[in-house]
PDB file of C-alpha atoms in Angstrom:
ATOM      1  CA  MET L  79     -46.486  87.195 124.203  1.00  0.00           C
ATOM      2  CA  GLU L  80     -46.605  83.785 125.793  1.00  0.00           C
ATOM      3  CA  ILE L  81     -45.551  80.614 124.130  1.00  0.00           C
ATOM      4  CA  THR L  82     -46.874  77.560 125.622  1.00  0.00           C
ATOM      5  CA  VAL L  83     -47.199  73.819 124.772  1.00  0.00           C
ATOM      6  CA  VAL L  84     -50.190  71.558 124.953  1.00  0.00           C
ATOM      7  CA  GLU L  85     -50.760  68.129 123.684  1.00  0.00           C
ATOM      8  CA  GLY L  86     -54.039  67.798 122.101  1.00  0.00           C
ATOM      9  CA  ASP L  87     -56.495  68.566 119.054  1.00  0.00           C
ATOM     10  CA  LEU L  88     -55.976  71.534 116.984  1.00  0.00           C
ATOM     11  CA  THR L  89     -59.379  71.894 115.878  1.00  0.00           C
ATOM     12  CA  GLN L  90     -60.251  72.018 119.731  1.00  0.00           C
ATOM     13  CA  GLN L  91     -58.344  74.899 120.642  1.00  0.00           C
ATOM     14  CA  HIS L  92     -60.344  77.707 122.239  1.00  0.00           C
ATOM     15  CA  VAL L  93     -58.459  80.583 120.921  1.00  0.00           C
ATOM     16  CA  ASP L  94     -58.993  83.537 118.320  1.00  0.00           C
ATOM     17  CA  ALA L  95     -57.604  81.954 115.707  1.00  0.00           C
ATOM     18  CA  VAL L  96     -56.124  78.471 114.731  1.00  0.00           C
ATOM     19  CA  VAL L  97     -53.104  78.032 112.300  1.00  0.00           C
ATOM     20  CA  ASN L  98     -53.433  75.713 109.448  1.00  0.00           C
ATOM     21  CA  ALA L  99     -50.744  73.975 108.001  1.00  0.00           C
ATOM     22  CA  ALA L 100     -52.221  74.152 104.202  1.00  0.00           C
ATOM     23  CA  ASN L 101     -51.057  73.200 100.926  1.00  0.00           C
ATOM     24  CA  ARG L 102     -50.878  75.981  98.195  1.00  0.00           C
ATOM     25  CA  HIS L 103     -54.240  75.608  96.930  1.00  0.00           C
ATOM     26  CA  LEU L 104     -55.956  76.081 100.289  1.00  0.00           C
ATOM     27  CA  ARG L 105     -58.524  73.519  99.264  1.00  0.00           C
ATOM     28  CA  GLY L 106     -58.208  70.947 101.971  1.00  0.00           C
ATOM     29  CA  GLY L 107     -56.170  68.047 101.870  1.00  0.00           C
ATOM     30  CA  GLY L 108     -54.596  65.640 104.510  1.00  0.00           C
ATOM     31  CA  GLY L 109     -52.968  66.087 108.164  1.00  0.00           C
ATOM     32  CA  VAL L 110     -53.887  69.360 110.015  1.00  0.00           C
ATOM     33  CA  ASP L 111     -55.277  70.824 106.509  1.00  0.00           C
ATOM     34  CA  GLY L 112     -57.846  68.114 106.140  1.00  0.00           C
ATOM     35  CA  ALA L 113     -58.752  68.111 109.996  1.00  0.00           C
ATOM     36  CA  ILE L 114     -59.209  71.953 109.853  1.00  0.00           C
ATOM     37  CA  HIS L 115     -61.468  71.831 106.897  1.00  0.00           C
ATOM     38  CA  ARG L 116     -63.705  69.142 108.256  1.00  0.00           C
ATOM     39  CA  ALA L 117     -64.121  70.480 111.731  1.00  0.00           C
ATOM     40  CA  GLY L 118     -64.864  74.034 110.171  1.00  0.00           C
ATOM     41  CA  GLY L 119     -67.079  72.961 107.717  1.00  0.00           C
ATOM     42  CA  PRO L 120     -67.807  74.043 103.921  1.00  0.00           C
ATOM     43  CA  ALA L 121     -67.748  78.050 105.316  1.00  0.00           C
ATOM     44  CA  VAL L 122     -63.975  77.453 105.514  1.00  0.00           C
ATOM     45  CA  LEU L 123     -63.334  76.079 101.929  1.00  0.00           C
ATOM     46  CA  GLU L 124     -65.895  78.545 100.541  1.00  0.00           C
ATOM     47  CA  ASP L 125     -63.910  81.598 101.885  1.00  0.00           C
ATOM     48  CA  CYS L 126     -60.566  80.163 100.618  1.00  0.00           C
ATOM     49  CA  VAL L 127     -62.145  79.621  97.258  1.00  0.00           C
ATOM     50  CA  ARG L 128     -63.390  83.378  97.397  1.00  0.00           C
ATOM     51  CA  ARG L 129     -60.357  85.054  99.211  1.00  0.00           C
ATOM     52  CA  PHE L 130     -57.536  83.156  97.633  1.00  0.00           C
ATOM     53  CA  PRO L 131     -58.845  82.002  94.283  1.00  0.00           C
ATOM     54  CA  HIS L 132     -55.278  81.104  93.225  1.00  0.00           C
ATOM     55  CA  GLY L 133     -54.032  80.202  96.545  1.00  0.00           C
ATOM     56  CA  LEU L 134     -50.932  81.461  98.500  1.00  0.00           C
ATOM     57  CA  ALA L 135     -47.149  80.975  98.002  1.00  0.00           C
ATOM     58  CA  THR L 136     -44.881  78.883 100.330  1.00  0.00           C
ATOM     59  CA  GLY L 137     -44.150  80.619 103.635  1.00  0.00           C
ATOM     60  CA  ASP L 138     -47.058  83.306 103.296  1.00  0.00           C
ATOM     61  CA  ALA L 139     -50.642  83.593 105.408  1.00  0.00           C
ATOM     62  CA  GLY L 140     -54.063  84.539 104.832  1.00  0.00           C
ATOM     63  CA  TRP L 141     -57.184  84.293 107.033  1.00  0.00           C
ATOM     64  CA  THR L 142     -60.634  83.120 106.648  1.00  0.00           C
ATOM     65  CA  THR L 143     -63.526  82.496 108.726  1.00  0.00           C
ATOM     66  CA  ALA L 144     -63.220  79.469 111.247  1.00  0.00           C
ATOM     67  CA  GLY L 145     -66.802  78.218 110.264  1.00  0.00           C
ATOM     68  CA  ASP L 146     -67.793  75.482 112.894  1.00  0.00           C
ATOM     69  CA  LEU L 147     -64.281  75.585 114.748  1.00  0.00           C
ATOM     70  CA  PRO L 148     -64.556  77.196 118.232  1.00  0.00           C
ATOM     71  CA  ALA L 149     -61.897  79.942 117.218  1.00  0.00           C
ATOM     72  CA  ARG L 150     -63.098  82.926 115.181  1.00  0.00           C
ATOM     73  CA  TRP L 151     -60.608  82.424 112.321  1.00  0.00           C
ATOM     74  CA  VAL L 152     -58.416  80.265 110.448  1.00  0.00           C
ATOM     75  CA  VAL L 153     -54.870  81.415 109.714  1.00  0.00           C
ATOM     76  CA  HIS L 154     -53.424  79.226 106.758  1.00  0.00           C
ATOM     77  CA  VAL L 155     -49.834  79.187 106.289  1.00  0.00           C
ATOM     78  CA  VAL L 156     -48.332  77.171 103.262  1.00  0.00           C
ATOM     79  CA  GLY L 157     -45.276  75.200 104.544  1.00  0.00           C
ATOM     80  CA  PRO L 158     -42.308  74.214 102.434  1.00  0.00           C
ATOM     81  CA  ASP L 159     -42.466  70.728 101.387  1.00  0.00           C
ATOM     82  CA  HIS L 160     -39.198  69.164 102.542  1.00  0.00           C
ATOM     83  CA  ARG L 161     -39.648  66.136 100.712  1.00  0.00           C
ATOM     84  CA  ALA L 162     -40.146  67.522  97.413  1.00  0.00           C
ATOM     85  CA  GLY L 163     -36.829  69.741  97.954  1.00  0.00           C
ATOM     86  CA  GLU L 164     -38.153  72.963  99.548  1.00  0.00           C
ATOM     87  CA  THR L 165     -35.597  73.064 102.122  1.00  0.00           C
ATOM     88  CA  ASP L 166     -35.163  76.741 102.936  1.00  0.00           C
ATOM     89  CA  ARG L 167     -35.570  77.276 106.192  1.00  0.00           C
ATOM     90  CA  ALA L 168     -36.418  80.807 105.775  1.00  0.00           C
ATOM     91  CA  LEU L 169     -39.988  79.733 104.259  1.00  0.00           C
ATOM     92  CA  LEU L 170     -40.815  77.691 107.607  1.00  0.00           C
ATOM     93  CA  LEU L 171     -39.965  80.688 109.759  1.00  0.00           C
ATOM     94  CA  SER L 172     -41.792  82.714 107.605  1.00  0.00           C
ATOM     95  CA  CYS L 173     -45.010  80.893 108.155  1.00  0.00           C
ATOM     96  CA  TYR L 174     -44.901  81.646 111.945  1.00  0.00           C
ATOM     97  CA  THR L 175     -44.137  85.222 111.334  1.00  0.00           C
ATOM     98  CA  ARG L 176     -46.634  85.866 108.784  1.00  0.00           C
ATOM     99  CA  ALA L 177     -49.234  83.931 110.623  1.00  0.00           C
ATOM    100  CA  VAL L 178     -48.658  86.455 113.760  1.00  0.00           C
ATOM    101  CA  GLU L 179     -48.985  89.679 111.348  1.00  0.00           C
ATOM    102  CA  VAL L 180     -52.326  87.919 109.985  1.00  0.00           C
ATOM    103  CA  ALA L 181     -53.459  87.613 113.431  1.00  0.00           C
ATOM    104  CA  ASP L 182     -52.611  91.095 114.236  1.00  0.00           C
ATOM    105  CA  GLU L 183     -54.467  92.250 110.961  1.00  0.00           C
ATOM    106  CA  VAL L 184     -57.353  90.915 112.242  1.00  0.00           C
ATOM    107  CA  GLY L 185     -57.153  91.557 115.757  1.00  0.00           C
ATOM    108  CA  ALA L 186     -56.620  88.060 117.114  1.00  0.00           C
ATOM    109  CA  ARG L 187     -54.932  87.958 120.309  1.00  0.00           C
ATOM    110  CA  THR L 188     -54.570  84.273 120.828  1.00  0.00           C
ATOM    111  CA  LEU L 189     -53.400  81.220 118.349  1.00  0.00           C
ATOM    112  CA  ALA L 190     -53.132  77.878 118.140  1.00  0.00           C
ATOM    113  CA  PHE L 191     -50.288  76.604 115.950  1.00  0.00           C
ATOM    114  CA  PRO L 192     -49.588  72.892 114.692  1.00  0.00           C
ATOM    115  CA  LEU L 193     -46.067  72.057 114.001  1.00  0.00           C
ATOM    116  CA  VAL L 194     -45.829  73.281 110.329  1.00  0.00           C
ATOM    117  CA  SER L 195     -44.266  71.129 107.664  1.00  0.00           C
ATOM    118  CA  ALA L 196     -43.542  68.190 110.219  1.00  0.00           C
ATOM    119  CA  GLY L 197     -46.323  65.779 108.786  1.00  0.00           C
ATOM    120  CA  VAL L 198     -46.422  64.869 105.373  1.00  0.00           C
ATOM    121  CA  TYR L 199     -44.174  67.518 104.159  1.00  0.00           C
ATOM    122  CA  GLY L 200     -41.420  65.589 106.025  1.00  0.00           C
ATOM    123  CA  TRP L 201     -39.509  68.646 107.750  1.00  0.00           C
ATOM    124  CA  PRO L 202     -37.045  67.268 110.440  1.00  0.00           C
ATOM    125  CA  ARG L 203     -39.340  67.409 113.572  1.00  0.00           C
ATOM    126  CA  GLU L 204     -36.706  68.623 115.891  1.00  0.00           C
ATOM    127  CA  ASP L 205     -35.992  71.116 113.436  1.00  0.00           C
ATOM    128  CA  ALA L 206     -39.340  71.936 112.896  1.00  0.00           C
ATOM    129  CA  ALA L 207     -40.019  72.812 116.776  1.00  0.00           C
ATOM    130  CA  ALA L 208     -36.839  75.025 116.942  1.00  0.00           C
ATOM    131  CA  ALA L 209     -38.072  76.843 114.036  1.00  0.00           C
ATOM    132  CA  ALA L 210     -41.292  77.387 115.538  1.00  0.00           C
ATOM    133  CA  VAL L 211     -39.754  78.830 118.768  1.00  0.00           C
ATOM    134  CA  GLU L 212     -37.335  80.841 117.083  1.00  0.00           C
ATOM    135  CA  ALA L 213     -39.736  82.155 114.799  1.00  0.00           C
ATOM    136  CA  LEU L 214     -42.238  83.377 117.682  1.00  0.00           C
ATOM    137  CA  ARG L 215     -39.719  84.518 120.199  1.00  0.00           C
ATOM    138  CA  SER L 216     -38.528  86.965 116.989  1.00  0.00           C
ATOM    139  CA  VAL L 217     -41.905  88.573 116.724  1.00  0.00           C
ATOM    140  CA  ALA L 218     -42.743  88.426 120.279  1.00  0.00           C
ATOM    141  CA  ALA L 219     -42.204  91.909 121.227  1.00  0.00           C
ATOM    142  CA  THR L 220     -43.572  93.567 118.014  1.00  0.00           C
ATOM    143  CA  THR L 221     -47.262  92.047 118.235  1.00  0.00           C
ATOM    144  CA  GLY L 222     -50.524  92.319 119.846  1.00  0.00           C
ATOM    145  CA  VAL L 223     -50.826  88.590 120.173  1.00  0.00           C
ATOM    146  CA  THR L 224     -50.439  87.605 124.034  1.00  0.00           C
ATOM    147  CA  GLU L 225     -50.593  83.969 123.735  1.00  0.00           C
ATOM    148  CA  ALA L 226     -49.034  81.483 120.633  1.00  0.00           C
ATOM    149  CA  ARG L 227     -50.065  77.660 121.613  1.00  0.00           C
ATOM    150  CA  LEU L 228     -48.087  75.156 120.124  1.00  0.00           C
ATOM    151  CA  VAL L 229     -50.602  72.118 119.608  1.00  0.00           C
ATOM    152  CA  ALA L 230     -48.718  68.802 119.548  1.00  0.00           C
ATOM    153  CA  TYR L 231     -50.544  65.914 118.553  1.00  0.00           C
ATOM    154  CA  ASP L 232     -49.000  63.643 120.619  1.00  0.00           C
ATOM    155  CA  ALA L 233     -46.381  63.270 123.315  1.00  0.00           C
ATOM    156  CA  ALA L 234     -43.431  62.850 121.080  1.00  0.00           C
ATOM    157  CA  ALA L 235     -44.046  66.204 119.729  1.00  0.00           C
ATOM    158  CA  ALA L 236     -45.077  68.057 122.635  1.00  0.00           C
ATOM    159  CA  ALA L 237     -41.856  66.830 124.219  1.00  0.00           C
ATOM    160  CA  LEU L 238     -39.881  68.169 121.101  1.00  0.00           C
ATOM    161  CA  LEU L 239     -41.569  71.549 121.526  1.00  0.00           C
ATOM    162  CA  ARG L 240     -41.005  71.535 125.023  1.00  0.00           C
ATOM    163  CA  ASP L 241     -37.422  71.070 124.640  1.00  0.00           C
ATOM    164  CA  ALA L 242     -37.316  73.651 121.858  1.00  0.00           C
ATOM    165  CA  LEU L 243     -38.885  76.174 124.360  1.00  0.00           C
ATOM    166  CA  GLY L 244     -36.086  75.212 127.224  1.00  0.00           C
ATOM    167  CA  ASP L 245     -32.937  75.393 124.731  1.00  0.00           C
ATOM    168  CA  ALA L 246     -33.819  78.439 122.731  1.00  0.00           C
ATOM    169  CA  PRO L 247     -32.334  82.093 123.999  1.00  0.00           C
ATOM    170  CA  GLY L 248     -34.610  83.755 126.330  1.00  0.00           C
ATOM    171  CA  ASP L 249     -37.346  82.585 128.886  1.00  0.00           C
ATOM    172  CA  ALA L 250     -39.870  79.863 128.285  1.00  0.00           C
ATOM    173  CA  ALA L 251     -42.569  82.644 128.388  1.00  0.00           C
ATOM    174  CA  GLY L 252     -41.265  84.371 125.155  1.00  0.00           C
ATOM    175  CA  ASP L 253     -41.500  87.540 126.941  1.00  0.00           C
TER     176      ASP L 253
END
């Protein structure tokens, strides 16, 4: 799986699946979650309600339609809320690995990820970037996903992600 970094709008990525950093309820919200629900239109929320009436646990993932997004699916992950005391890094790593597992289930080969939990949930951004790369590299050889695109919303986040790719063991392509 190739791991790439791009700076841009997650909702405009032309990939098989866009990963949503969602809250436990999967009913839309702020940040990435709100942007995906707005851009995807009502079909995303309707599918969330139908498929996940009780939401998802922290660290878990599930898929819905992407509605009006250029992607085919949205893979929703529930990141840990660092500000609320959810500081178990394994939960953050699980968001990435579970997203790839769910992508495999639906046949998605290209994924676009935000930096999970690094916004309103307050996970330290440098560690969030390192965790994203670490988790994706850990599953690179065991998946049908060919590209995991880390989408940075600004230059600072893109630099953190590029640094994490360069500092992590293995090559920048992630094999």
